[in-house]
Amino acid sequence: MNTKELTAQLKFDEDGWFSCSDTEALMKAHDSIRHQKQGLGLVSIVEGAGVELRRSGSLYTARCPFHEDRIPSFFVFPDGHWHCFSCQVGGDVIDFVKKYYQCDFKQALKHLGIKEGRLTAREREKVKKLKHGRELVQDFRQWETDAADEVALLCRCARKVLGNIGTEADFEKYGDLYHGLETWQYHLDILASGDDEAKFRLYEAQYYG
Ligand SMILES: [Zn+2]
């Protein structure tokens, strides 16, 4: 992976795709599941579960089935998702079934009569790539935090040592730290306020340089 790929990946991440990206999200994004899911009425699934919905304009409201709800805080939206504003849970029809029947993703698909559909070799490759990219981004973000801590510590130590230089012998011994401090300060600036591309160049230099 090079700088260009990683920045594209990071951009992708920002766009929100990866914020929910796990195997389920990847599966949900799969065309066959998406189409079948869209064909299901969330309202009828929720009502079928015994939740009493009341129509309110284009929305439906109910007492939330997931907490002791006195006033209706559970909403079903026309775009096919639901949300409880009190317990802050929500999602699509699959998430509702998973939570209501306390089952896993595969069981929810079965309950809804959604056929999982086989991923083609090409789709599997895409999923693999997306997962790999996501792991890379996670590693990178972790490195960013760790590196900033580490470099800040180095700067503090170097400043302390340099501040105590009193003799020529000291300078002989520790003078190189001036150069080190400059470099670390520069790295710290990048880590604190640089863009992802600059950070990634530093990451590359540190790990693959
Ligand atoms: Zn609730």
Coordinates of C-alpha atoms and ligand atoms in Angstrom, one line a residue:
M1 CA 0.0 0.0 0.0
N2 CA 1.4 3.4 -0.9
T3 CA 0.6 6.9 0.2
K4 CA -2.0 7.4 -2.4
E5 CA -3.8 4.2 -1.5
L6 CA -3.8 5.0 2.2
T7 CA -5.1 8.5 1.8
A8 CA -7.9 7.1 -0.4
Q9 CA -8.6 4.6 2.3
L10 CA -8.6 7.3 4.9
K11 CA -11.0 9.4 2.8
F12 CA -13.2 6.4 2.4
D13 CA -13.1 6.0 6.2
E14 CA -14.2 9.6 6.7
D15 CA -17.1 9.2 4.4
G16 CA -18.5 6.9 7.0
W17 CA -18.4 3.6 5.2
F18 CA -16.0 2.1 7.6
S19 CA -17.5 3.5 10.7
C20 CA -19.9 0.6 10.7
S21 CA -17.8 -1.8 8.7
D22 CA -17.6 -5.3 10.0
T23 CA -18.6 -8.5 8.3
E24 CA -22.2 -7.7 8.7
A25 CA -21.9 -4.3 7.2
L26 CA -20.0 -5.8 4.3
M27 CA -22.7 -8.4 3.9
K28 CA -25.5 -5.7 4.2
A29 CA -23.8 -3.8 1.4
H30 CA -23.9 -6.8 -0.7
D31 CA -26.4 -6.1 -3.5
S32 CA -28.5 -9.2 -3.1
I33 CA -29.1 -8.6 0.7
R34 CA -29.7 -4.9 0.2
H35 CA -32.4 -5.5 -2.4
Q36 CA -34.2 -8.1 -0.4
K37 CA -34.1 -6.0 2.7
Q38 CA -35.5 -3.0 0.9
G39 CA -38.4 -5.1 -0.2
L40 CA -39.4 -5.8 3.4
G41 CA -41.7 -3.4 5.2
L42 CA -40.1 -2.5 8.5
V43 CA -43.5 -1.4 9.8
S44 CA -45.0 -4.8 9.3
I45 CA -42.0 -6.6 10.8
V46 CA -42.2 -4.4 13.9
E47 CA -45.9 -4.9 14.2
G48 CA -45.5 -8.6 13.6
A49 CA -43.3 -8.6 16.6
G50 CA -46.2 -7.3 18.7
V51 CA -45.1 -3.6 18.9
E52 CA -48.1 -1.3 18.7
L53 CA -47.2 1.4 16.2
R54 CA -49.1 4.7 15.8
R55 CA -48.9 6.7 12.7
S56 CA -47.7 10.2 13.0
G57 CA -47.4 12.0 9.7
S58 CA -44.9 10.0 7.7
L59 CA -43.5 8.4 10.8
Y60 CA -44.6 5.7 13.1
T61 CA -44.1 5.8 16.9
A62 CA -44.4 3.3 19.7
R63 CA -43.4 2.6 23.2
C64 CA -39.9 1.2 22.8
P65 CA -39.8 -2.6 23.2
F66 CA -36.3 -2.4 24.4
H67 CA -36.8 -0.4 27.6
E68 CA -39.5 0.6 30.1
D69 CA -41.0 3.3 27.9
R70 CA -43.7 5.7 29.3
I71 CA -43.9 8.0 26.4
P72 CA -43.3 6.7 22.9
S73 CA -39.6 7.2 22.1
F74 CA -39.4 4.5 19.4
F75 CA -39.7 5.8 15.9
V76 CA -39.9 4.1 12.5
F77 CA -38.8 6.3 9.6
P78 CA -40.1 6.1 6.0
D79 CA -36.6 5.3 4.8
G80 CA -36.7 1.9 6.6
H81 CA -34.8 2.5 9.7
W82 CA -35.8 2.8 13.3
H83 CA -34.5 4.5 16.4
C84 CA -35.3 4.8 20.0
F85 CA -34.4 8.3 21.3
S86 CA -34.4 7.1 24.8
C87 CA -32.1 4.1 24.8
Q88 CA -30.3 5.3 21.7
V89 CA -30.5 2.1 19.7
G90 CA -31.6 1.8 16.1
G91 CA -30.8 0.4 12.8
D92 CA -32.5 -1.3 9.9
V93 CA -34.9 -4.2 9.7
I94 CA -32.1 -6.7 10.3
D95 CA -30.9 -4.9 13.4
F96 CA -34.4 -4.8 14.7
V97 CA -34.9 -8.6 14.3
K98 CA -31.5 -9.3 15.8
K99 CA -32.2 -7.2 18.9
Y100 CA -35.8 -8.1 19.3
Y101 CA -35.3 -11.9 19.0
Q102 CA -31.8 -11.7 20.4
C103 CA -30.4 -13.7 17.5
D104 CA -27.4 -13.3 15.3
F105 CA -27.1 -11.8 11.9
K106 CA -27.5 -15.1 10.0
Q107 CA -30.6 -16.1 12.1
A108 CA -32.1 -12.7 11.4
L109 CA -31.7 -13.2 7.7
K110 CA -33.4 -16.5 8.0
H111 CA -36.2 -15.0 10.1
L112 CA -36.8 -12.4 7.4
G113 CA -36.5 -14.9 4.6
I114 CA -33.6 -13.2 3.2
K115 CA -31.3 -15.4 1.2
E116 CA -27.8 -14.8 2.0
G117 CA -26.6 -15.2 -1.6
R118 CA -23.2 -16.3 -2.5
L119 CA -20.6 -13.7 -3.0
T120 CA -18.9 -14.0 -6.3
A121 CA -15.1 -14.5 -6.3
R122 CA -14.8 -10.9 -7.3
E123 CA -17.0 -9.7 -4.4
R124 CA -15.1 -11.9 -2.0
E125 CA -11.9 -10.3 -3.2
K126 CA -13.4 -6.9 -2.7
V127 CA -14.5 -7.7 0.9
K128 CA -11.1 -9.0 1.7
K129 CA -9.5 -5.8 0.3
L130 CA -11.9 -3.6 2.3
K131 CA -11.2 -5.5 5.5
H132 CA -7.5 -5.3 4.9
G133 CA -7.7 -1.6 4.3
R134 CA -9.7 -1.1 7.4
E135 CA -7.2 -3.0 9.5
L136 CA -4.5 -0.9 8.0
V137 CA -6.3 2.3 8.9
Q138 CA -6.8 1.1 12.5
D139 CA -3.1 0.3 12.8
F140 CA -2.2 3.7 11.3
R141 CA -4.5 5.5 13.8
Q142 CA -3.0 3.6 16.7
W143 CA 0.5 4.3 15.5
E144 CA -0.4 8.0 15.2
T145 CA -1.4 8.1 18.9
D146 CA 1.6 6.0 20.1
A147 CA 4.1 7.9 18.0
A148 CA 2.8 11.3 19.2
D149 CA 3.2 10.2 22.9
E150 CA 6.6 8.8 22.2
V151 CA 8.0 11.8 20.3
A152 CA 6.6 14.2 22.9
L153 CA 8.5 12.3 25.6
L154 CA 11.7 12.3 23.6
C155 CA 11.4 16.1 23.1
R156 CA 10.8 16.7 26.8
C157 CA 13.8 14.5 27.8
A158 CA 16.1 16.1 25.1
R159 CA 15.2 19.6 26.3
K160 CA 15.9 18.7 29.9
V161 CA 19.3 17.2 29.0
L162 CA 20.2 20.2 26.8
G163 CA 19.2 22.6 29.4
N164 CA 21.7 21.1 31.8
I165 CA 24.6 21.3 29.5
G166 CA 27.3 23.3 31.4
T167 CA 30.7 22.2 30.2
E168 CA 32.4 21.5 26.9
A169 CA 32.6 17.9 27.8
D170 CA 28.8 17.8 28.3
F171 CA 28.4 19.4 24.9
E172 CA 30.7 16.7 23.3
K173 CA 28.5 14.1 24.9
Y174 CA 25.0 15.4 24.4
G175 CA 25.4 18.0 21.6
D176 CA 23.9 15.7 19.1
L177 CA 20.6 16.0 20.9
Y178 CA 20.2 19.5 19.3
H179 CA 19.8 17.8 16.0
G180 CA 17.6 15.1 17.5
L181 CA 15.3 17.6 19.2
E182 CA 14.9 19.5 15.9
T183 CA 13.9 16.3 14.1
W184 CA 11.5 15.2 16.9
Q185 CA 10.0 18.6 17.1
Y186 CA 9.4 18.4 13.3
H187 CA 7.8 15.0 13.7
L188 CA 5.6 16.2 16.5
D189 CA 4.4 19.1 14.4
I190 CA 3.4 16.6 11.7
L191 CA 1.7 14.3 14.1
A192 CA -0.1 17.2 15.8
S193 CA -1.3 19.2 12.8
G194 CA -0.1 17.6 9.6
D195 CA -2.3 16.1 7.1
D196 CA -2.7 12.3 6.7
E197 CA -0.4 12.2 3.8
A198 CA 2.5 13.8 5.7
K199 CA 1.7 11.5 8.6
F200 CA 1.8 8.5 6.4
R201 CA 5.1 9.5 4.9
L202 CA 6.5 9.6 8.5
Y203 CA 4.9 6.2 9.2
E204 CA 6.5 4.8 6.1
A205 CA 9.9 6.2 7.0
Q206 CA 9.7 4.8 10.4
Y207 CA 8.4 1.4 9.5
Y208 CA 9.7 0.7 6.0
G209 CA 12.5 3.2 5.6
Ligands
ZN1 ZN -35.8 2.3 24.0

